Amino acid sequence: MRNETGRVEAFSDGVFAIVITLLVLGIDTPSDISGHSLWWALGREWPHYAAYVVSFMVIGVMWVNHHFIFSHLVRVNRPLLFLNLLVLMVVSAIPWTTSVMAGQLTDPRGAQVAAILYSGWMVVYALSFTAFWWYVTQVGHLFHARVDRAGARGTRIRFGIGSVAYPATVGLAFVSAPLTLLMHGVIAAYYAANQLPIPLHAEGEDGDSESSDPPLAYFLSKTE
Amino acid sequence: MRNETGRVEAFSDGVFAIVITLLVLGIDTPSDISGHSLWWALGREWPHYAAYVVSFMVIGVMWVNHHFIFSHLVRVNRPLLFLNLLVLMVVSAIPWTTSVMAGQLTDPRGAQVAAILYSGWMVVYALSFTAFWWYVTQVGHLFHARVDRAGARGTRIRFGIGSVAYPATVGLAFVSAPLTLLMHGVIAAYYAANQLPIPLHAEGEDGDSESSDPPLAYFLSKTE
Amino acid sequence: MRNETGRVEAFSDGVFAIVITLLVLGIDTPSDISGHSLWWALGREWPHYAAYVVSFMVIGVMWVNHHFIFSHLVRVNRPLLFLNLLVLMVVSAIPWTTSVMAGQLTDPRGAQVAAILYSGWMVVYALSFTAFWWYVTQVGHLFHARVDRAGARGTRIRFGIGSVAYPATVGLAFVSAPLTLLMHGVIAAYYAANQLPIPLHAEGEDGDSESSDPPLAYFLSKTE
Amino acid sequence: MRNETGRVEAFSDGVFAIVITLLVLGIDTPSDISGHSLWWALGREWPHYAAYVVSFMVIGVMWVNHHFIFSHLVRVNRPLLFLNLLVLMVVSAIPWTTSVMAGQLTDPRGAQVAAILYSGWMVVYALSFTAFWWYVTQVGHLFHARVDRAGARGTRIRFGIGSVAYPATVGLAFVSAPLTLLMHGVIAAYYAANQLPIPLHAEGEDGDSESSDPPLAYFLSKTE
């Protein structure tokens, strides 16, 4: 059976997949350098590689989180569609902030501006995603029946605290741009490993005896 | 069960997702400016940011409307496939009109031409989408059984009146290009909040007691 | 239920959607021309618009045909996956032949070369698609049970005759490049309206009394 | 019914589809060459065509293998999601290594560096894909019930031996860059034809009497 949220997820997946893949267009191809100095020309582009890896991880984690929240939804409505578009609009601009960052990383003064831009944009992302999550938990009825709605609302405070890391990177940008980029990679890795769970009601029949991992909650809403 | 319209929607979603994401390629990366003047260089690109936000909203609303109409269809035929391709061909060119607009917005005379082009292309979009909707309501049998076909045909007049906003923006383009861009944002926001409903037959068993929002009509055709 | 062919179609749809959308990147944004001469600069790019429209139609028809054939399949195997990849490899290069064509259309001698390249590439497409169709009809067992396998094999001759139009456009390229481009648009429009049907076995329970159009054959394999 | 792995596959398919299609952007459009010398200008770009064909095949085979493994999975968890992102991050950079390769192929000294880069990146891919496969076979419980888990673990050695071809191409890069590119095409063709099977438990009811090909294993997990 096709889930109500199916086409929204498909569209969002498409946007995430394209955004994450467009990152590679930010890495220049050295074409006018001949001979063994190509190693040197390739090496000189290290800020582009670093920015590519970090932004790929960042967008990847954003996708996983998007995926995770949508897995708990069974209905969509117009406000949700547009809050989702807002999130996607912010995500879609990351290849640009990445490209600015990579292009300035070795210039001491430009790097600071670029790092503030990169980190500031992550703050904008955190705000848009928080607005999305706030709305979903506020209206409640878009959730799968097994989601504990009061519990989900309760995550909003902790969710907000988690987002404090982004403004902190804006401060870090005044200290060191490479360090800022590294910190974004660390934050992404942290979020990759630590997902704030969405509280669920207990359910008996879901026992999956052969699985040692706890099943991801999104299996609940998709497999029935 | 896979809906008949599934692959057409998937293809269309792909095109919409790519078009909306390609918009970011229109924002240049300032690379040859060093030091704190990067703020100035980034600020100078404001027309690109404005055009990005407006066109993202515009294409997002187009996707929602496309999604909305397809949610009422359960069959596709060849004319519909090609009217759909026509709509997608028009939508796919919007990153180009956006890029022309953004590149000329600060040049008084070029801006007028660019704004006429941008608005005129929206008129072309409205015409193509109207042709699509006219065809679907004319043949009728592609609709889900719950759609009131006579009622759907009745929306065509009001649908046409709604599209008058686009020619008006062509007129506005002669007055002010930035104002024209702003107006397109306003129109998108208006359409985001106000969807002309597609009339449905009454149905008893659909009562969703825990939902305070009226369920979007596209749930009807997808969840059974 | 997820059809066996589902992920191959999804991947192919993604490639078609991206290829058709990348066409717009071939249209330059005139950026260094100010004032009312922008109309002139935009007008000068007409070969890009013409090539965009024709190639969009051409790729759109290719997608419809791909969609149509896959709608008759219920199994995939490795040779089919790789013949499909071959077709996609040819299709993916069309934005490049389109770009070469558009860039040369107003240069009498370059236009001829570009038109031969554009038409010749369509011959390559026809060959790859014919190989795909030949294989599918040859092995037979990948088809939906309702497909008349002997009948499907019988379409191969007429299918081949239909492809003769492409080599003819290579000849036309020596006469006139704009005419060649126009002819590709005409051929696409012709194929859009005239689909060689894939013969099916008769079936009783499929009567769809409210449909005046014959249902597309792909509904057969997807809706059960 | 929507498979648990559905959205991960959809996202991955999107990335593969975009990456494989972005390859065409690496082929330049000769625009400042007029007259019959366009043939010469087009001919001069042969390294781009060769690199396009080889990388298209390579990425196509990677997609088929990804598809093949996912067809045996019915569950996903966080480590798998991130190992999958790692694989996609490596795949997404291939258009860049391809572009570097194509741009240097006719320069004897640059070509060597570019070929080492191209081959070395394939080694990185093999390592990331091996990590993915190692993890999946190690935890076991993500597999479809019909997969023979002990047997699947047993493939890891042979899988690793198969990957030795990639380091060998790094050595070949010191000899000849064009030959290295050709070898990658040969390896892709070999993997296209020879898939290491994932061992399955015997099952009675799956007899497909009209199929002469053995059904691909991924049909098992998708069609029930």
Short mmCIF file of N, CA and C in Angstrom, two decimals, chain C residues 15-151:
data_model
loop_
_atom_site.label_atom_id
_atom_site.label_comp_id
_atom_site.label_asym_id
_atom_site.label_seq_id
_atom_site.Cartn_x
_atom_site.Cartn_y
_atom_site.Cartn_z
N VAL C 15 17.64 8.67 -14.25
CA VAL C 15 18.56 9.07 -15.32
C VAL C 15 17.82 9.90 -16.36
N PHE C 16 16.65 9.45 -16.81
CA PHE C 16 15.89 10.22 -17.80
C PHE C 16 15.55 11.61 -17.26
N ALA C 17 15.12 11.67 -16.00
CA ALA C 17 14.72 12.96 -15.42
C ALA C 17 15.90 13.91 -15.36
N ILE C 18 17.08 13.39 -15.01
CA ILE C 18 18.26 14.26 -14.91
C ILE C 18 18.71 14.69 -16.29
N VAL C 19 18.75 13.74 -17.23
CA VAL C 19 19.21 14.08 -18.57
C VAL C 19 18.32 15.16 -19.18
N ILE C 20 17.01 15.00 -19.04
CA ILE C 20 16.08 15.95 -19.65
C ILE C 20 16.20 17.32 -18.98
N THR C 21 16.54 17.33 -17.71
CA THR C 21 16.65 18.60 -16.98
C THR C 21 18.00 19.27 -17.22
N LEU C 22 19.04 18.46 -17.46
CA LEU C 22 20.36 19.04 -17.73
C LEU C 22 20.38 19.82 -19.04
N LEU C 23 19.41 19.56 -19.91
CA LEU C 23 19.36 20.28 -21.19
C LEU C 23 19.38 21.78 -20.98
N VAL C 24 18.76 22.24 -19.90
CA VAL C 24 18.65 23.69 -19.67
C VAL C 24 20.02 24.30 -19.39
N LEU C 25 20.96 23.50 -18.90
CA LEU C 25 22.30 24.04 -18.64
C LEU C 25 23.01 24.43 -19.94
N GLY C 26 22.50 23.91 -21.06
CA GLY C 26 23.09 24.27 -22.35
C GLY C 26 22.68 25.65 -22.84
N ILE C 27 21.71 26.27 -22.18
CA ILE C 27 21.28 27.62 -22.59
C ILE C 27 22.06 28.63 -21.76
N ASP C 28 22.89 29.43 -22.43
CA ASP C 28 23.72 30.40 -21.71
C ASP C 28 22.87 31.53 -21.13
N THR C 29 23.38 32.10 -20.07
CA THR C 29 22.78 33.30 -19.50
C THR C 29 23.58 34.49 -19.99
N PRO C 30 22.98 35.36 -20.80
CA PRO C 30 23.75 36.53 -21.24
C PRO C 30 23.95 37.46 -20.05
N SER C 31 25.20 37.68 -19.65
CA SER C 31 25.42 38.43 -18.41
C SER C 31 26.17 39.73 -18.63
N ASP C 32 26.89 39.86 -19.71
CA ASP C 32 27.70 41.07 -19.88
C ASP C 32 27.08 42.04 -20.87
N ILE C 33 25.79 41.91 -21.11
CA ILE C 33 25.11 42.79 -22.05
C ILE C 33 24.09 43.60 -21.27
N SER C 34 24.17 44.89 -21.38
CA SER C 34 23.29 45.72 -20.56
C SER C 34 22.22 46.40 -21.41
N GLY C 35 21.19 46.87 -20.76
CA GLY C 35 20.17 47.67 -21.42
C GLY C 35 19.29 46.86 -22.36
N HIS C 36 18.62 47.58 -23.27
CA HIS C 36 17.65 46.91 -24.13
C HIS C 36 18.30 45.95 -25.10
N SER C 37 19.60 46.02 -25.29
CA SER C 37 20.23 45.06 -26.19
C SER C 37 20.13 43.64 -25.62
N LEU C 38 19.63 43.50 -24.41
CA LEU C 38 19.42 42.16 -23.86
C LEU C 38 18.41 41.39 -24.72
N TRP C 39 17.40 42.12 -25.24
CA TRP C 39 16.47 41.43 -26.16
C TRP C 39 17.24 40.82 -27.32
N TRP C 40 18.17 41.61 -27.87
CA TRP C 40 18.94 41.14 -29.00
C TRP C 40 19.80 39.94 -28.58
N ALA C 41 20.42 40.07 -27.40
CA ALA C 41 21.28 38.97 -26.93
C ALA C 41 20.47 37.70 -26.69
N LEU C 42 19.26 37.88 -26.15
CA LEU C 42 18.41 36.72 -25.92
C LEU C 42 17.95 36.12 -27.25
N GLY C 43 17.65 37.01 -28.22
CA GLY C 43 17.18 36.54 -29.53
C GLY C 43 18.26 35.75 -30.26
N ARG C 44 19.51 36.20 -30.07
CA ARG C 44 20.62 35.56 -30.76
C ARG C 44 20.79 34.10 -30.33
N GLU C 45 20.23 33.78 -29.18
CA GLU C 45 20.40 32.40 -28.68
C GLU C 45 19.32 31.45 -29.16
N TRP C 46 18.60 31.85 -30.22
CA TRP C 46 17.49 30.99 -30.65
C TRP C 46 17.88 29.54 -30.94
N PRO C 47 19.11 29.28 -31.47
CA PRO C 47 19.38 27.85 -31.71
C PRO C 47 19.33 27.03 -30.42
N HIS C 48 19.71 27.68 -29.29
CA HIS C 48 19.67 26.95 -28.02
C HIS C 48 18.23 26.64 -27.62
N TYR C 49 17.33 27.59 -27.88
CA TYR C 49 15.92 27.33 -27.52
C TYR C 49 15.35 26.20 -28.39
N ALA C 50 15.64 26.30 -29.69
CA ALA C 50 15.12 25.29 -30.61
C ALA C 50 15.66 23.90 -30.24
N ALA C 51 16.95 23.85 -29.95
CA ALA C 51 17.56 22.57 -29.63
C ALA C 51 17.02 22.04 -28.29
N TYR C 52 16.77 22.97 -27.35
CA TYR C 52 16.20 22.57 -26.06
C TYR C 52 14.84 21.91 -26.25
N VAL C 53 13.97 22.57 -27.03
CA VAL C 53 12.61 22.06 -27.22
C VAL C 53 12.64 20.70 -27.92
N VAL C 54 13.43 20.61 -28.99
CA VAL C 54 13.46 19.35 -29.75
C VAL C 54 14.04 18.22 -28.89
N SER C 55 15.14 18.48 -28.22
CA SER C 55 15.75 17.40 -27.44
C SER C 55 14.89 17.03 -26.24
N PHE C 56 14.18 18.01 -25.68
CA PHE C 56 13.27 17.69 -24.59
C PHE C 56 12.19 16.74 -25.08
N MET C 57 11.62 17.04 -26.26
CA MET C 57 10.61 16.16 -26.83
C MET C 57 11.17 14.79 -27.12
N VAL C 58 12.37 14.78 -27.72
CA VAL C 58 12.99 13.51 -28.11
C VAL C 58 13.21 12.63 -26.87
N ILE C 59 13.79 13.21 -25.82
CA ILE C 59 14.08 12.41 -24.62
C ILE C 59 12.77 12.04 -23.92
N GLY C 60 11.79 12.95 -23.97
CA GLY C 60 10.48 12.63 -23.38
C GLY C 60 9.85 11.42 -24.05
N VAL C 61 9.92 11.38 -25.37
CA VAL C 61 9.36 10.23 -26.10
C VAL C 61 10.15 8.96 -25.78
N MET C 62 11.48 9.12 -25.67
CA MET C 62 12.30 7.95 -25.31
C MET C 62 11.87 7.42 -23.94
N TRP C 63 11.60 8.33 -23.01
CA TRP C 63 11.16 7.90 -21.68
C TRP C 63 9.82 7.18 -21.76
N VAL C 64 8.89 7.73 -22.54
CA VAL C 64 7.57 7.10 -22.66
C VAL C 64 7.72 5.69 -23.23
N ASN C 65 8.58 5.55 -24.23
CA ASN C 65 8.75 4.22 -24.84
C ASN C 65 9.41 3.25 -23.86
N HIS C 66 10.37 3.74 -23.13
CA HIS C 66 11.04 2.93 -22.11
C HIS C 66 10.02 2.47 -21.07
N HIS C 67 9.23 3.41 -20.62
CA HIS C 67 8.16 3.17 -19.66
C HIS C 67 7.18 2.12 -20.21
N PHE C 68 6.85 2.27 -21.49
CA PHE C 68 5.87 1.40 -22.13
C PHE C 68 6.38 -0.04 -22.17
N ILE C 69 7.63 -0.21 -22.58
CA ILE C 69 8.17 -1.57 -22.67
C ILE C 69 8.31 -2.19 -21.28
N PHE C 70 8.85 -1.42 -20.34
CA PHE C 70 9.01 -1.97 -18.99
C PHE C 70 7.66 -2.33 -18.36
N SER C 71 6.60 -1.66 -18.79
CA SER C 71 5.28 -1.98 -18.22
C SER C 71 4.82 -3.37 -18.62
N HIS C 72 5.46 -3.94 -19.62
CA HIS C 72 5.11 -5.30 -20.06
C HIS C 72 6.03 -6.36 -19.46
N LEU C 73 7.01 -5.91 -18.69
CA LEU C 73 7.95 -6.85 -18.10
C LEU C 73 7.61 -7.10 -16.64
N VAL C 74 7.84 -8.29 -16.18
CA VAL C 74 7.68 -8.57 -14.76
C VAL C 74 8.94 -9.16 -14.15
N ARG C 75 9.95 -9.39 -14.98
CA ARG C 75 11.22 -9.93 -14.47
C ARG C 75 12.35 -9.18 -15.13
N VAL C 76 13.46 -9.12 -14.43
CA VAL C 76 14.67 -8.60 -15.06
C VAL C 76 15.78 -9.62 -14.83
N ASN C 77 16.76 -9.61 -15.74
CA ASN C 77 17.94 -10.45 -15.50
C ASN C 77 19.18 -9.64 -15.85
N ARG C 78 20.35 -10.23 -15.69
CA ARG C 78 21.57 -9.44 -15.88
C ARG C 78 21.72 -8.90 -17.30
N PRO C 79 21.52 -9.71 -18.35
CA PRO C 79 21.68 -9.11 -19.69
C PRO C 79 20.75 -7.91 -19.88
N LEU C 80 19.53 -8.03 -19.39
CA LEU C 80 18.60 -6.91 -19.53
C LEU C 80 19.09 -5.68 -18.78
N LEU C 81 19.62 -5.88 -17.57
CA LEU C 81 20.14 -4.74 -16.81
C LEU C 81 21.22 -4.02 -17.61
N PHE C 82 22.09 -4.79 -18.28
CA PHE C 82 23.19 -4.15 -18.98
C PHE C 82 22.77 -3.58 -20.33
N LEU C 83 21.81 -4.20 -20.99
CA LEU C 83 21.28 -3.57 -22.19
C LEU C 83 20.56 -2.27 -21.82
N ASN C 84 19.92 -2.27 -20.67
CA ASN C 84 19.26 -1.05 -20.21
C ASN C 84 20.30 0.03 -19.91
N LEU C 85 21.41 -0.37 -19.27
CA LEU C 85 22.49 0.60 -19.01
C LEU C 85 23.05 1.16 -20.31
N LEU C 86 23.15 0.30 -21.33
CA LEU C 86 23.65 0.76 -22.63
C LEU C 86 22.72 1.83 -23.20
N VAL C 87 21.41 1.58 -23.14
CA VAL C 87 20.44 2.57 -23.63
C VAL C 87 20.60 3.88 -22.85
N LEU C 88 20.74 3.77 -21.53
CA LEU C 88 20.85 4.98 -20.70
C LEU C 88 22.16 5.73 -21.00
N MET C 89 23.22 4.99 -21.30
CA MET C 89 24.50 5.64 -21.62
C MET C 89 24.35 6.47 -22.88
N VAL C 90 23.62 5.94 -23.85
CA VAL C 90 23.41 6.69 -25.09
C VAL C 90 22.53 7.90 -24.83
N VAL C 91 21.45 7.71 -24.08
CA VAL C 91 20.53 8.82 -23.80
C VAL C 91 21.25 9.93 -23.03
N SER C 92 22.11 9.53 -22.08
CA SER C 92 22.78 10.52 -21.23
C SER C 92 23.71 11.45 -21.99
N ALA C 93 24.12 11.04 -23.18
CA ALA C 93 25.02 11.89 -23.94
C ALA C 93 24.28 12.89 -24.81
N ILE C 94 22.96 12.79 -24.87
CA ILE C 94 22.20 13.69 -25.75
C ILE C 94 22.33 15.17 -25.36
N PRO C 95 22.40 15.53 -24.06
CA PRO C 95 22.64 16.95 -23.77
C PRO C 95 23.92 17.48 -24.41
N TRP C 96 24.90 16.59 -24.58
CA TRP C 96 26.15 17.02 -25.21
C TRP C 96 25.95 17.21 -26.71
N THR C 97 25.32 16.25 -27.39
CA THR C 97 25.10 16.44 -28.84
C THR C 97 24.18 17.64 -29.08
N THR C 98 23.25 17.86 -28.14
CA THR C 98 22.35 19.01 -28.26
C THR C 98 23.12 20.32 -28.15
N SER C 99 24.06 20.33 -27.21
CA SER C 99 24.84 21.53 -26.97
C SER C 99 25.75 21.84 -28.16
N VAL C 100 26.36 20.79 -28.72
CA VAL C 100 27.19 20.98 -29.91
C VAL C 100 26.33 21.52 -31.04
N MET C 101 25.17 20.93 -31.26
CA MET C 101 24.23 21.35 -32.31
C MET C 101 23.85 22.82 -32.13
N ALA C 102 23.44 23.19 -30.92
CA ALA C 102 22.97 24.55 -30.67
C ALA C 102 24.10 25.56 -30.89
N GLY C 103 25.32 25.16 -30.51
CA GLY C 103 26.43 26.09 -30.63
C GLY C 103 26.89 26.32 -32.06
N GLN C 104 26.52 25.42 -32.96
CA GLN C 104 27.01 25.50 -34.34
C GLN C 104 25.92 25.83 -35.35
N LEU C 105 24.67 25.93 -34.90
CA LEU C 105 23.56 25.96 -35.85
C LEU C 105 23.61 27.15 -36.80
N THR C 106 24.23 28.25 -36.39
CA THR C 106 24.26 29.44 -37.25
C THR C 106 25.56 29.54 -38.05
N ASP C 107 26.43 28.53 -37.90
CA ASP C 107 27.67 28.52 -38.68
C ASP C 107 27.49 27.48 -39.78
N PRO C 108 27.43 27.91 -41.05
CA PRO C 108 27.04 26.98 -42.13
C PRO C 108 27.84 25.68 -42.13
N ARG C 109 29.16 25.76 -41.94
CA ARG C 109 29.94 24.53 -42.08
C ARG C 109 29.94 23.72 -40.79
N GLY C 110 30.07 24.39 -39.66
CA GLY C 110 30.02 23.67 -38.39
C GLY C 110 28.66 23.03 -38.17
N ALA C 111 27.61 23.70 -38.66
CA ALA C 111 26.26 23.18 -38.46
C ALA C 111 26.09 21.81 -39.10
N GLN C 112 26.72 21.64 -40.27
CA GLN C 112 26.57 20.34 -40.95
C GLN C 112 27.19 19.22 -40.11
N VAL C 113 28.39 19.48 -39.63
CA VAL C 113 29.06 18.49 -38.79
C VAL C 113 28.21 18.19 -37.55
N ALA C 114 27.73 19.26 -36.91
CA ALA C 114 26.94 19.09 -35.69
C ALA C 114 25.65 18.32 -35.95
N ALA C 115 25.02 18.58 -37.09
CA ALA C 115 23.77 17.90 -37.41
C ALA C 115 24.02 16.42 -37.71
N ILE C 116 25.16 16.14 -38.36
CA ILE C 116 25.50 14.73 -38.60
C ILE C 116 25.74 14.02 -37.27
N LEU C 117 26.45 14.72 -36.36
CA LEU C 117 26.70 14.15 -35.04
C LEU C 117 25.37 13.89 -34.31
N TYR C 118 24.50 14.89 -34.32
CA TYR C 118 23.22 14.78 -33.60
C TYR C 118 22.39 13.62 -34.17
N SER C 119 22.27 13.57 -35.49
CA SER C 119 21.48 12.52 -36.13
C SER C 119 22.14 11.16 -35.99
N GLY C 120 23.46 11.15 -36.14
CA GLY C 120 24.17 9.88 -36.02
C GLY C 120 24.00 9.29 -34.62
N TRP C 121 23.96 10.18 -33.62
CA TRP C 121 23.80 9.69 -32.26
C TRP C 121 22.41 9.09 -32.06
N MET C 122 21.43 9.65 -32.79
CA MET C 122 20.08 9.07 -32.72
C MET C 122 20.05 7.67 -33.34
N VAL C 123 20.87 7.47 -34.38
CA VAL C 123 21.00 6.14 -34.97
C VAL C 123 21.58 5.17 -33.94
N VAL C 124 22.59 5.65 -33.21
CA VAL C 124 23.18 4.82 -32.15
C VAL C 124 22.11 4.49 -31.10
N TYR C 125 21.30 5.50 -30.75
CA TYR C 125 20.21 5.24 -29.81
C TYR C 125 19.27 4.17 -30.35
N ALA C 126 18.86 4.33 -31.63
CA ALA C 126 17.92 3.37 -32.22
C ALA C 126 18.50 1.95 -32.19
N LEU C 127 19.81 1.86 -32.45
CA LEU C 127 20.44 0.54 -32.42
C LEU C 127 20.44 -0.04 -31.01
N SER C 128 20.76 0.79 -30.02
CA SER C 128 20.82 0.27 -28.66
C SER C 128 19.42 -0.13 -28.17
N PHE C 129 18.43 0.67 -28.55
CA PHE C 129 17.07 0.35 -28.12
C PHE C 129 16.56 -0.90 -28.83
N THR C 130 16.95 -1.03 -30.11
CA THR C 130 16.56 -2.23 -30.86
C THR C 130 17.19 -3.47 -30.24
N ALA C 131 18.46 -3.36 -29.82
CA ALA C 131 19.13 -4.50 -29.17
C ALA C 131 18.37 -4.89 -27.90
N PHE C 132 17.96 -3.89 -27.16
CA PHE C 132 17.21 -4.13 -25.94
C PHE C 132 15.90 -4.87 -26.25
N TRP C 133 15.16 -4.37 -27.23
CA TRP C 133 13.87 -4.94 -27.59
C TRP C 133 14.03 -6.33 -28.18
N TRP C 134 15.08 -6.49 -28.99
CA TRP C 134 15.36 -7.78 -29.62
C TRP C 134 15.61 -8.83 -28.52
N TYR C 135 16.43 -8.44 -27.55
CA TYR C 135 16.73 -9.39 -26.47
C TYR C 135 15.48 -9.76 -25.68
N VAL C 136 14.69 -8.74 -25.34
CA VAL C 136 13.49 -8.99 -24.53
C VAL C 136 12.51 -9.91 -25.25
N THR C 137 12.32 -9.68 -26.53
CA THR C 137 11.40 -10.52 -27.29
C THR C 137 11.99 -11.90 -27.53
N GLN C 138 13.34 -11.95 -27.62
CA GLN C 138 13.99 -13.24 -27.87
C GLN C 138 13.83 -14.19 -26.68
N VAL C 139 14.13 -13.70 -25.48
CA VAL C 139 14.08 -14.60 -24.32
C VAL C 139 12.63 -14.81 -23.85
N GLY C 140 11.80 -13.81 -24.04
CA GLY C 140 10.37 -14.00 -23.81
C GLY C 140 9.93 -14.09 -22.36
N HIS C 141 10.67 -14.85 -21.54
CA HIS C 141 10.16 -15.15 -20.20
C HIS C 141 10.19 -13.97 -19.24
N LEU C 142 10.73 -12.83 -19.69
CA LEU C 142 10.69 -11.65 -18.81
C LEU C 142 9.35 -10.93 -18.90
N PHE C 143 8.58 -11.28 -19.92
CA PHE C 143 7.30 -10.60 -20.15
C PHE C 143 6.23 -10.98 -19.12
N HIS C 144 5.29 -10.09 -18.98
CA HIS C 144 4.06 -10.37 -18.26
C HIS C 144 3.33 -11.52 -18.97
N ALA C 145 2.60 -12.32 -18.20
CA ALA C 145 1.94 -13.49 -18.77
C ALA C 145 0.96 -13.14 -19.89
N ARG C 146 0.39 -11.92 -19.83
CA ARG C 146 -0.60 -11.58 -20.83
C ARG C 146 -0.01 -11.19 -22.17
N VAL C 147 1.31 -10.96 -22.21
CA VAL C 147 1.92 -10.57 -23.47
C VAL C 147 1.98 -11.78 -24.40
N ASP C 148 1.60 -11.55 -25.64
CA ASP C 148 1.66 -12.57 -26.68
C ASP C 148 3.10 -12.60 -27.20
N ARG C 149 3.88 -13.59 -26.75
CA ARG C 149 5.32 -13.56 -27.03
C ARG C 149 5.64 -13.69 -28.51
N ALA C 150 4.92 -14.54 -29.19
CA ALA C 150 5.16 -14.69 -30.63
C ALA C 150 4.81 -13.39 -31.34
N GLY C 151 3.69 -12.79 -30.91
CA GLY C 151 3.29 -11.51 -31.49
C GLY C 151 4.33 -10.43 -31.23
#
